[in-house]
Short mmCIF file of C-alpha atoms and ligand atoms in Angstrom, two decimals:
data_model
loop_
_atom_site.label_atom_id
_atom_site.label_comp_id
_atom_site.label_asym_id
_atom_site.label_seq_id
_atom_site.Cartn_x
_atom_site.Cartn_y
_atom_site.Cartn_z
CA MET A 1 -48.74 27.03 -22.19
CA LEU A 2 -51.61 25.16 -21.00
CA LYS A 3 -53.34 25.29 -24.16
CA ARG A 4 -50.17 24.43 -25.96
CA LEU A 5 -49.83 21.37 -23.85
CA LEU A 6 -53.17 20.19 -24.51
CA THR A 7 -53.35 20.77 -28.01
CA TYR A 8 -50.27 18.87 -28.64
CA PRO A 9 -51.17 15.45 -29.81
CA SER A 10 -48.91 13.01 -28.11
CA LEU A 11 -49.19 14.72 -24.75
CA LYS A 12 -52.93 14.94 -24.87
CA ALA A 13 -53.87 11.67 -22.87
CA PRO A 14 -51.40 11.99 -19.90
CA LEU A 15 -51.96 15.62 -19.68
CA LEU A 16 -55.69 16.05 -19.49
CA THR A 17 -55.87 15.42 -15.97
CA LEU A 18 -52.47 17.36 -15.46
CA GLY A 19 -53.89 20.13 -17.22
CA SER A 20 -56.90 20.46 -15.17
CA VAL A 21 -54.84 20.45 -11.86
CA LEU A 22 -52.60 23.06 -13.81
CA ALA A 23 -55.60 25.23 -14.36
CA VAL A 24 -56.43 25.04 -10.65
CA SER A 25 -52.75 26.03 -9.65
CA LEU A 26 -52.78 28.75 -12.27
CA LEU A 27 -56.10 30.00 -10.58
CA LEU A 28 -54.39 29.55 -7.39
CA LEU A 29 -51.39 31.70 -8.46
CA TYR A 30 -53.59 34.31 -9.81
CA TRP A 31 -55.25 34.40 -6.45
CA LEU A 32 -52.10 34.56 -4.60
CA GLY A 33 -50.94 37.33 -6.77
CA THR A 34 -53.54 39.50 -5.40
CA PRO A 35 -51.81 42.20 -3.88
CA ALA A 36 -54.44 43.80 -1.60
CA GLU A 37 -56.33 40.47 -0.69
CA GLU A 38 -53.48 38.76 0.67
CA GLU A 39 -53.73 40.88 3.79
CA GLN A 40 -57.31 40.33 4.23
CA ILE A 41 -57.39 36.44 3.52
CA PRO A 42 -54.65 34.54 4.83
CA PRO A 43 -53.49 32.36 2.25
CA SER A 44 -54.51 28.67 2.46
CA ASP A 45 -52.42 26.48 4.24
CA GLN A 46 -53.71 23.43 2.28
CA GLU A 47 -51.11 24.55 -0.30
CA VAL A 48 -48.19 24.41 2.20
CA MET A 49 -49.47 21.34 3.57
CA ALA A 50 -49.41 19.82 0.11
CA ALA A 51 -46.03 20.94 -0.85
CA LEU A 52 -44.72 20.17 2.57
CA GLU A 53 -46.27 16.74 2.49
CA ALA A 54 -44.38 15.96 -0.75
CA THR A 55 -41.12 16.81 0.86
CA ASP A 56 -39.22 14.59 3.21
CA PHE A 57 -40.32 14.12 6.66
CA HIS A 58 -38.68 10.55 6.40
CA ASN A 59 -42.13 8.80 6.50
CA ALA A 60 -44.32 10.79 4.28
CA LEU A 61 -45.87 9.34 1.25
CA ILE A 62 -44.79 10.74 -1.95
CA PRO A 63 -47.72 12.09 -4.30
CA PRO A 64 -47.61 10.77 -8.06
CA LEU A 65 -46.03 13.43 -10.32
CA SER A 66 -47.48 16.87 -9.78
CA PRO A 67 -48.36 19.08 -12.60
CA PRO A 68 -45.28 20.78 -14.21
CA PRO A 69 -44.88 24.47 -13.72
CA ASP A 70 -43.55 25.48 -17.22
CA TRP A 71 -41.03 24.70 -20.07
CA ASP A 72 -37.39 25.19 -19.17
CA GLN A 73 -34.88 26.32 -22.02
CA TYR A 74 -31.29 26.49 -22.55
CA THR A 75 -29.00 27.43 -25.52
CA LEU A 76 -25.86 25.37 -25.32
CA GLN A 77 -22.60 27.39 -25.12
CA GLN A 78 -19.02 26.60 -25.90
CA GLY A 79 -17.46 24.35 -23.15
CA ASP A 80 -20.95 22.82 -21.81
CA ARG A 81 -20.90 19.46 -20.61
CA LEU A 82 -23.96 17.88 -20.51
CA SER A 83 -23.95 15.97 -17.48
CA HIS A 84 -22.63 18.94 -15.52
CA LEU A 85 -25.64 21.17 -17.00
CA TRP A 86 -28.02 18.57 -16.30
CA GLN A 87 -27.43 18.08 -12.54
CA GLN A 88 -25.92 21.50 -11.80
CA LYS A 89 -27.94 23.83 -13.74
CA TRP A 90 -31.18 21.92 -14.79
CA HIS A 91 -31.48 20.19 -11.44
CA LEU A 92 -32.60 16.92 -13.20
CA PRO A 93 -31.65 13.47 -11.81
CA LEU A 94 -28.48 12.13 -13.49
CA GLY A 95 -29.89 8.59 -13.63
CA THR A 96 -32.53 9.97 -16.28
CA LEU A 97 -29.81 11.23 -18.49
CA TYR A 98 -28.02 7.75 -18.27
CA GLN A 99 -31.39 6.24 -19.28
CA LEU A 100 -31.75 8.41 -22.24
CA LEU A 101 -28.24 7.65 -23.35
CA ASP A 102 -29.05 4.10 -23.02
CA GLN A 103 -31.92 4.19 -25.57
CA GLU A 104 -33.03 5.03 -28.91
CA GLY A 105 -31.93 8.56 -29.80
CA ALA A 106 -28.96 8.69 -27.71
CA SER A 107 -26.67 9.68 -30.64
CA HIS A 108 -28.75 13.03 -30.71
CA LEU A 109 -27.63 13.58 -27.13
CA ASN A 110 -23.81 12.39 -27.67
CA ARG A 111 -23.75 14.97 -30.74
CA ILE A 112 -24.88 18.39 -29.11
CA HIS A 113 -23.14 21.26 -29.94
CA PRO A 114 -22.80 25.14 -28.98
CA GLY A 115 -25.85 26.99 -30.24
CA GLN A 116 -28.25 24.23 -30.10
CA HIS A 117 -31.42 24.91 -28.22
CA ILE A 118 -32.84 22.42 -25.42
CA GLU A 119 -36.18 22.57 -23.92
CA TRP A 120 -37.38 20.55 -21.14
CA LEU A 121 -40.53 19.86 -18.94
CA ALA A 122 -39.93 18.77 -15.32
CA SER A 123 -42.46 17.96 -12.73
CA ARG A 124 -42.55 20.07 -9.61
CA ASP A 125 -40.55 17.39 -7.95
CA GLY A 126 -38.07 17.42 -10.46
CA GLN A 127 -38.62 14.27 -12.75
CA LEU A 128 -38.05 15.06 -16.35
CA LEU A 129 -41.41 14.74 -18.41
CA VAL A 130 -40.28 15.82 -21.93
CA LEU A 131 -36.89 16.64 -23.33
CA ARG A 132 -36.45 18.48 -26.68
CA VAL A 133 -33.20 18.84 -28.57
CA TRP A 134 -33.38 21.22 -31.74
CA ARG A 135 -31.11 20.86 -34.47
CA ASN A 136 -32.33 24.15 -35.82
CA ARG A 137 -35.46 26.22 -35.50
CA ALA A 138 -37.72 23.80 -37.37
CA GLU A 139 -36.22 20.37 -36.67
CA GLY A 140 -35.47 18.51 -33.57
CA VAL A 141 -35.97 15.21 -31.52
CA GLU A 142 -37.96 14.71 -28.28
CA TRP A 143 -38.18 12.27 -25.41
CA GLN A 144 -41.22 11.90 -23.54
CA ARG A 145 -41.75 10.01 -20.45
CA GLU A 146 -44.35 7.01 -20.70
CA ALA A 147 -45.42 4.60 -18.01
CA GLN A 148 -42.10 2.53 -18.71
CA GLY A 149 -39.16 4.62 -19.81
CA PHE A 150 -39.34 7.28 -22.46
CA SER A 151 -40.47 7.19 -26.10
CA PHE A 152 -38.51 8.89 -28.68
CA ASN A 153 -39.69 10.97 -31.47
CA GLU A 154 -38.74 13.24 -34.47
CA LEU A 155 -39.93 16.89 -34.49
CA SER A 156 -40.48 18.99 -37.62
CA THR A 157 -42.09 22.48 -37.43
CA GLN A 158 -41.89 26.09 -38.34
CA ARG A 159 -41.44 28.59 -35.76
CA GLU A 160 -41.73 32.36 -35.67
CA VAL A 161 -40.70 34.82 -32.98
CA ARG A 162 -42.79 37.85 -32.19
CA LEU A 163 -42.14 40.63 -29.87
CA LEU A 164 -44.74 42.41 -27.92
CA ARG A 165 -44.63 45.53 -25.71
CA LEU A 166 -47.75 45.97 -23.33
CA GLU A 167 -48.41 48.96 -21.20
CA GLY A 168 -50.92 48.78 -18.29
CA THR A 169 -52.19 50.49 -15.29
CA LEU A 170 -52.42 48.34 -12.15
CA ASN A 171 -56.15 47.88 -11.20
CA GLY A 172 -56.70 45.33 -8.55
CA VAL A 173 -54.83 42.57 -9.67
CA LEU A 174 -51.88 42.67 -12.41
CA SER A 175 -53.56 39.54 -14.29
CA ASN A 176 -56.63 41.62 -14.33
CA SER A 177 -54.88 44.44 -15.96
CA LEU A 178 -53.43 42.12 -18.53
CA ARG A 179 -56.66 40.20 -19.24
CA GLU A 180 -57.66 43.08 -21.18
CA MET A 181 -54.79 42.80 -23.63
CA PRO A 182 -55.92 40.59 -26.52
CA GLU A 183 -52.36 39.84 -27.77
CA ILE A 184 -51.71 37.67 -24.58
CA ALA A 185 -55.06 36.03 -24.14
CA GLY A 186 -54.85 33.08 -22.05
CA GLN A 187 -51.38 33.77 -21.05
CA GLU A 188 -52.01 36.68 -18.55
CA GLY A 189 -51.61 34.36 -15.47
CA ALA A 190 -47.97 33.19 -16.58
CA ILE A 191 -46.90 36.85 -17.31
CA ALA A 192 -48.12 37.90 -13.95
CA ALA A 193 -46.53 35.06 -12.24
CA ALA A 194 -43.08 35.74 -14.15
CA LEU A 195 -43.49 39.55 -12.95
CA ASP A 196 -44.30 38.28 -9.58
CA ARG A 197 -40.81 36.43 -9.38
CA HIS A 198 -39.12 39.58 -9.82
CA LEU A 199 -41.10 42.17 -7.98
CA PRO A 200 -42.42 42.13 -4.50
CA LEU A 201 -46.01 42.76 -6.06
CA ARG A 202 -47.96 41.21 -3.39
CA ARG A 203 -46.47 43.70 -0.74
CA ASP A 204 -45.84 46.87 -2.71
CA ALA A 205 -48.10 46.91 -5.81
CA ARG A 206 -50.85 49.60 -5.63
CA ASP A 207 -53.76 50.52 -7.67
CA GLY A 208 -52.76 53.23 -10.06
CA ASP A 209 -49.04 51.97 -10.61
CA THR A 210 -48.04 51.78 -14.46
CA PHE A 211 -45.93 49.11 -15.96
CA SER A 212 -44.51 48.33 -19.36
CA LEU A 213 -43.33 44.74 -20.44
CA LEU A 214 -41.48 43.50 -23.32
CA ILE A 215 -42.42 39.98 -24.23
CA GLU A 216 -41.12 37.51 -26.79
CA GLN A 217 -43.63 34.93 -28.07
CA GLU A 218 -42.55 31.89 -30.20
CA TRP A 219 -45.19 30.44 -32.33
CA LEU A 220 -45.47 27.14 -34.31
CA THR A 221 -46.99 27.57 -37.57
CA GLY A 222 -50.64 26.44 -37.49
CA ASP A 223 -51.07 26.57 -33.91
CA PRO A 224 -53.87 28.91 -32.45
CA SER A 225 -51.84 30.05 -29.34
CA PRO A 226 -48.16 30.78 -28.56
CA TYR A 227 -45.85 28.00 -27.95
CA SER A 228 -43.77 29.99 -25.37
CA THR A 229 -43.90 33.37 -23.83
CA ARG A 230 -40.97 34.95 -22.27
CA LEU A 231 -40.55 38.04 -20.28
CA LEU A 232 -37.47 39.96 -21.76
CA ALA A 233 -37.68 43.41 -19.90
CA PHE A 234 -39.96 45.33 -17.76
CA ASP A 235 -40.56 48.68 -16.12
CA TYR A 236 -42.70 49.00 -13.10
CA SER A 237 -43.13 52.48 -11.68
CA GLY A 238 -45.45 52.75 -8.61
CA GLN A 239 -46.19 54.23 -5.49
CA ARG A 240 -43.98 52.06 -3.49
CA MET A 241 -41.55 50.71 -6.11
CA GLN A 242 -39.68 51.86 -9.20
CA ILE A 243 -37.77 49.00 -10.86
CA ARG A 244 -36.69 48.58 -14.43
CA ALA A 245 -34.90 45.40 -15.45
CA ALA A 246 -33.86 43.38 -18.39
CA ARG A 247 -33.00 39.43 -18.82
CA HIS A 248 -29.22 38.73 -19.29
CA GLN A 249 -28.54 36.18 -21.77
CA GLY A 250 -25.49 34.84 -19.92
CA ASP A 251 -27.47 33.68 -16.95
CA GLY A 252 -31.05 34.28 -17.76
CA ARG A 253 -31.63 36.37 -14.65
CA PHE A 254 -32.79 39.85 -14.53
CA TYR A 255 -30.60 42.92 -13.92
CA THR A 256 -31.08 46.63 -13.56
CA PRO A 257 -29.69 48.87 -16.27
CA GLU A 258 -26.54 49.48 -14.06
CA GLY A 259 -26.04 45.70 -14.02
CA GLU A 260 -27.43 45.27 -10.27
CA SER A 261 -29.28 41.89 -9.99
CA LEU A 262 -32.60 41.62 -8.36
CA ILE A 263 -31.86 38.41 -6.65
CA PRO A 264 -29.65 38.72 -3.54
CA PRO A 265 -26.36 36.66 -3.14
CA PHE A 266 -26.64 33.40 -1.08
CA ASN A 267 -24.72 31.60 1.67
CA ARG A 268 -24.18 28.01 1.23
CA ILE A 269 -25.52 27.12 4.68
CA PRO A 270 -28.11 28.84 6.80
CA LEU A 271 -25.97 28.32 9.99
CA VAL A 272 -23.00 30.26 11.93
CA GLN A 273 -20.78 27.49 11.74
CA ARG A 274 -20.44 24.16 10.09
CA TYR A 275 -22.32 21.04 11.55
CA ARG A 276 -21.92 17.50 10.32
CA ILE A 277 -24.45 16.80 7.64
CA SER A 278 -26.52 13.83 8.88
CA SER A 279 -28.47 13.28 5.51
CA HIS A 280 -27.89 14.62 2.17
CA PHE A 281 -30.23 15.62 -0.49
CA ASN A 282 -31.38 12.70 -2.43
CA LEU A 283 -34.08 12.39 -4.99
CA SER A 284 -33.99 8.51 -5.02
CA ARG A 285 -33.44 7.51 -1.44
CA ARG A 286 -34.82 4.52 -0.49
CA HIS A 287 -36.31 4.56 3.00
CA PRO A 288 -34.65 2.12 5.26
CA ILE A 289 -37.34 0.41 6.91
CA THR A 290 -40.43 0.71 4.12
CA GLY A 291 -37.84 0.07 1.14
CA ARG A 292 -40.27 2.93 -0.77
CA VAL A 293 -38.49 5.52 -2.81
CA THR A 294 -38.79 8.43 -0.37
CA PRO A 295 -36.72 11.48 -1.96
CA HIS A 296 -34.97 13.56 0.83
CA HIS A 297 -35.44 17.13 -0.65
CA GLY A 298 -33.44 18.88 1.93
CA THR A 299 -30.22 18.57 3.74
CA ASP A 300 -30.22 17.71 7.38
CA PHE A 301 -27.63 19.14 9.74
CA ALA A 302 -26.98 17.48 13.27
CA THR A 303 -27.51 20.53 15.25
CA PRO A 304 -28.05 20.64 19.01
CA THR A 305 -31.57 22.04 19.87
CA GLY A 306 -31.16 25.72 20.17
CA THR A 307 -28.66 26.31 17.58
CA THR A 308 -28.83 29.82 15.83
CA VAL A 309 -30.41 29.61 12.25
CA VAL A 310 -29.44 32.61 10.00
CA SER A 311 -31.10 33.67 6.62
CA PRO A 312 -28.84 32.69 3.73
CA ALA A 313 -30.12 35.60 1.74
CA ASP A 314 -31.87 38.85 1.80
CA GLY A 315 -35.82 37.76 1.60
CA ARG A 316 -38.99 37.95 3.29
CA VAL A 317 -40.80 35.43 5.69
CA VAL A 318 -43.83 34.21 3.72
CA ARG A 319 -44.67 31.06 6.10
CA ARG A 320 -44.23 30.46 9.96
CA GLY A 321 -46.31 27.38 11.18
CA TRP A 322 -46.52 23.92 12.73
CA HIS A 323 -46.95 20.71 10.63
CA PRO A 324 -47.41 17.19 12.14
CA PHE A 325 -44.14 16.08 10.24
CA GLY A 326 -42.27 19.11 9.86
CA GLY A 327 -42.82 20.62 13.39
CA ASN A 328 -42.19 24.20 13.80
CA TYR A 329 -41.22 25.55 10.08
CA LEU A 330 -40.26 28.69 8.34
CA VAL A 331 -40.44 29.54 4.53
CA ILE A 332 -38.45 32.42 3.31
CA ASP A 333 -39.05 33.89 -0.24
CA HIS A 334 -35.83 35.45 -1.58
CA GLY A 335 -37.41 36.66 -4.91
CA GLN A 336 -36.81 35.37 -8.69
CA GLY A 337 -38.11 31.90 -7.79
CA TYR A 338 -35.66 31.18 -4.73
CA THR A 339 -37.19 30.22 -1.56
CA THR A 340 -35.78 28.28 1.54
CA ARG A 341 -37.54 26.21 4.10
CA TYR A 342 -36.53 25.32 7.61
CA LEU A 343 -38.11 22.46 9.41
CA HIS A 344 -38.23 20.89 12.97
CA LEU A 345 -37.42 24.30 14.69
CA HIS A 346 -37.47 24.76 18.35
CA ARG A 347 -38.26 28.58 18.35
CA PHE A 348 -39.03 31.30 15.74
CA LEU A 349 -37.01 34.82 15.95
CA VAL A 350 -39.11 36.34 13.11
CA ASN A 351 -42.62 36.67 12.17
CA ARG A 352 -44.54 36.15 9.02
CA GLY A 353 -44.23 39.08 6.63
CA ASP A 354 -40.83 40.26 8.20
CA SER A 355 -38.18 41.45 5.65
CA VAL A 356 -34.82 39.51 6.58
CA LYS A 357 -31.31 40.25 5.76
CA ARG A 358 -28.49 37.71 4.92
CA GLY A 359 -26.99 36.54 8.02
CA GLN A 360 -30.12 37.74 10.19
CA ARG A 361 -31.04 35.28 13.02
CA ILE A 362 -34.28 33.82 12.24
CA ALA A 363 -34.75 30.69 14.31
CA GLN A 364 -33.31 28.22 16.50
CA THR A 365 -32.98 24.48 15.52
CA GLY A 366 -34.90 21.95 17.40
CA ASN A 367 -36.46 18.42 17.36
CA THR A 368 -40.07 19.11 16.59
CA GLY A 369 -42.65 17.17 14.23
CA ARG A 370 -41.53 13.72 13.22
CA SER A 371 -37.84 13.73 13.74
CA THR A 372 -35.50 11.13 15.03
CA GLY A 373 -33.21 13.69 16.75
CA PRO A 374 -32.34 17.36 16.98
CA HIS A 375 -31.46 18.43 13.47
CA LEU A 376 -32.16 21.09 11.05
CA HIS A 377 -33.64 20.22 7.63
CA TYR A 378 -32.84 22.68 5.39
CA GLU A 379 -34.33 23.09 1.70
CA LEU A 380 -33.55 25.39 -1.13
CA HIS A 381 -36.39 25.67 -4.10
CA ILE A 382 -35.67 27.14 -7.31
CA ASN A 383 -38.78 27.85 -9.47
CA GLY A 384 -40.71 25.83 -7.06
CA ARG A 385 -38.51 22.63 -7.40
CA PRO A 386 -36.43 21.37 -4.35
CA VAL A 387 -32.60 21.39 -5.36
CA ASP A 388 -29.34 20.34 -3.74
CA ALA A 389 -28.46 23.43 -1.68
CA MET A 390 -24.93 22.06 -1.02
CA ARG A 391 -24.00 21.56 -4.88
CA VAL A 392 -26.17 24.00 -6.69
CA GLU A 393 -24.61 27.01 -8.22
CA LEU A 394 -25.79 29.79 -5.96
CA PRO A 395 -26.44 33.45 -6.90
CA SER A 396 -22.92 34.97 -5.65
CA VAL A 397 -22.76 38.42 -7.44
CA GLU A 398 -24.76 41.37 -6.67
CA ARG A 399 -23.50 43.36 -9.68
CA LEU A 400 -22.29 42.09 -13.17
CA ASP A 401 -19.02 43.17 -13.75
CA ASN A 402 -16.13 43.27 -16.48
CA GLU A 403 -16.91 41.41 -19.68
CA ASP A 404 -20.39 40.35 -18.24
CA LEU A 405 -21.71 43.72 -17.78
CA GLU A 406 -20.32 45.01 -21.07
CA ASP A 407 -22.50 42.23 -22.76
CA PHE A 408 -25.51 42.87 -20.75
CA LYS A 409 -25.15 46.59 -21.37
CA LYS A 410 -24.83 46.13 -24.97
CA HIS A 411 -28.04 43.61 -25.10
CA SER A 412 -30.14 45.42 -22.58
CA GLU A 413 -29.96 48.92 -24.35
CA LYS A 414 -31.75 47.45 -27.08
CA LEU A 415 -34.34 45.61 -25.04
CA PHE A 416 -34.85 49.15 -22.96
CA ALA A 417 -35.05 51.12 -26.09
CA GLY A 418 -37.98 48.81 -27.06
CA LEU A 419 -39.22 48.96 -23.95
CA ASP A 420 -39.52 52.62 -23.88
CA ASN A 421 -40.60 52.65 -27.45
CA GLN A 422 -37.69 54.56 -28.98
CA LEU A 423 -37.12 51.48 -31.06
CA MET A 424 -39.80 49.64 -33.21
CA LEU A 425 -40.23 46.11 -32.30
CA GLU A 426 -39.49 45.16 -35.80
CA GLU A 427 -36.12 46.56 -35.69
CA LEU A 428 -35.66 45.08 -32.29
CA ALA A 429 -36.19 41.75 -33.61
CA LEU A 430 -33.84 42.14 -36.42
CA LEU A 431 -31.05 43.12 -33.69
CA LEU A 432 -31.65 40.30 -31.23
CA PRO A 433 -29.63 37.25 -31.71
CA ARG A 434 -31.03 34.31 -33.20
CA GLN A 435 -30.66 31.11 -31.60
CA ASN A 436 -30.42 28.90 -34.72
CA ASN A 437 -30.48 29.29 -38.37
ZN1 ZN B 1 -34.41 16.01 6.34
#
């Protein structure tokens, strides 16, 4: 992805510096993905601090747009409304959509229809950087963020989809094992990160574990490296975990062959009872005193000191610490890109590394750090980006059922057959639905 960004002509200039930061963060990801080493070298608090600094704390300076993680994509379904998708599913600021609807190319947004493919790149703090709307596999339009507003361009290209099946044995770090595979040269970090989202690799991966991956790569004619790489299915067979799962077309999440989700269901609030919300999630909040735009990346609950905080979903405590602004804070990783954060705590009831269940008591709220009164600041991040935990659609099903399960089984049977080498990839490619054309 990095290569792709850097070779894309119009993105070259602004992303050169982003590129170098991205390279560093990929390195960091790779380093954080090291299963055995995590126990010996405590992960750098610098990363936590940088991330925490970028969040609320009411007075903190917001750093400029940080490097984007990766392209997101969506194929429009019957009955989709762009404004709903934009805010609820893609977690982009609605103001940006209005901005685009008010400038050159707006007709392309007004005329979207089911089956059309949309891709976008957003910064880590949720600002849209590039939006592409494809009319078919070869033609589309693009909006790109500039210093002032967005520029509009027509796109024309040829794409080709290739399927890959990779098999390996873990030796040290997953990305090391992947590095020996020339088919995915330069992408091993991204693939390792994708798998890391779905499996507790850092805790449970061991040398000698075996895995197979089914990957879809999209190529644009004439490009030396793939335009996008997507994990479709995987099978991991190890000493401490045995998991196989495939991506469900309906929601893009991974499920076991029986239709069980790899992501746990979520409660809306991390408290036993409702408290008044004293400050809502708001990406364009102006600070009452400085007048600067200081996004509020969480929801504040007006809780008296000592109020019990409960985990909204199963997960693992990945951070427990102190920050001058955030006070005592906890970070819980729930898998598949979902993490939650709790700031200004009075007391911790769990330790770093603990596994927690939905509803388990994890802390007591307080007034620590830079806080104007006792409250809980609660954040939900999806794929590294803060979202409005009070409004976003939360994972609620542990299992697919009825039609969803039927659809998933029909589709995943083919993926698993490809994964298990019972079906040639050329055949599988013909069986998979095409988004356009
Ligand atoms: Zn807050």
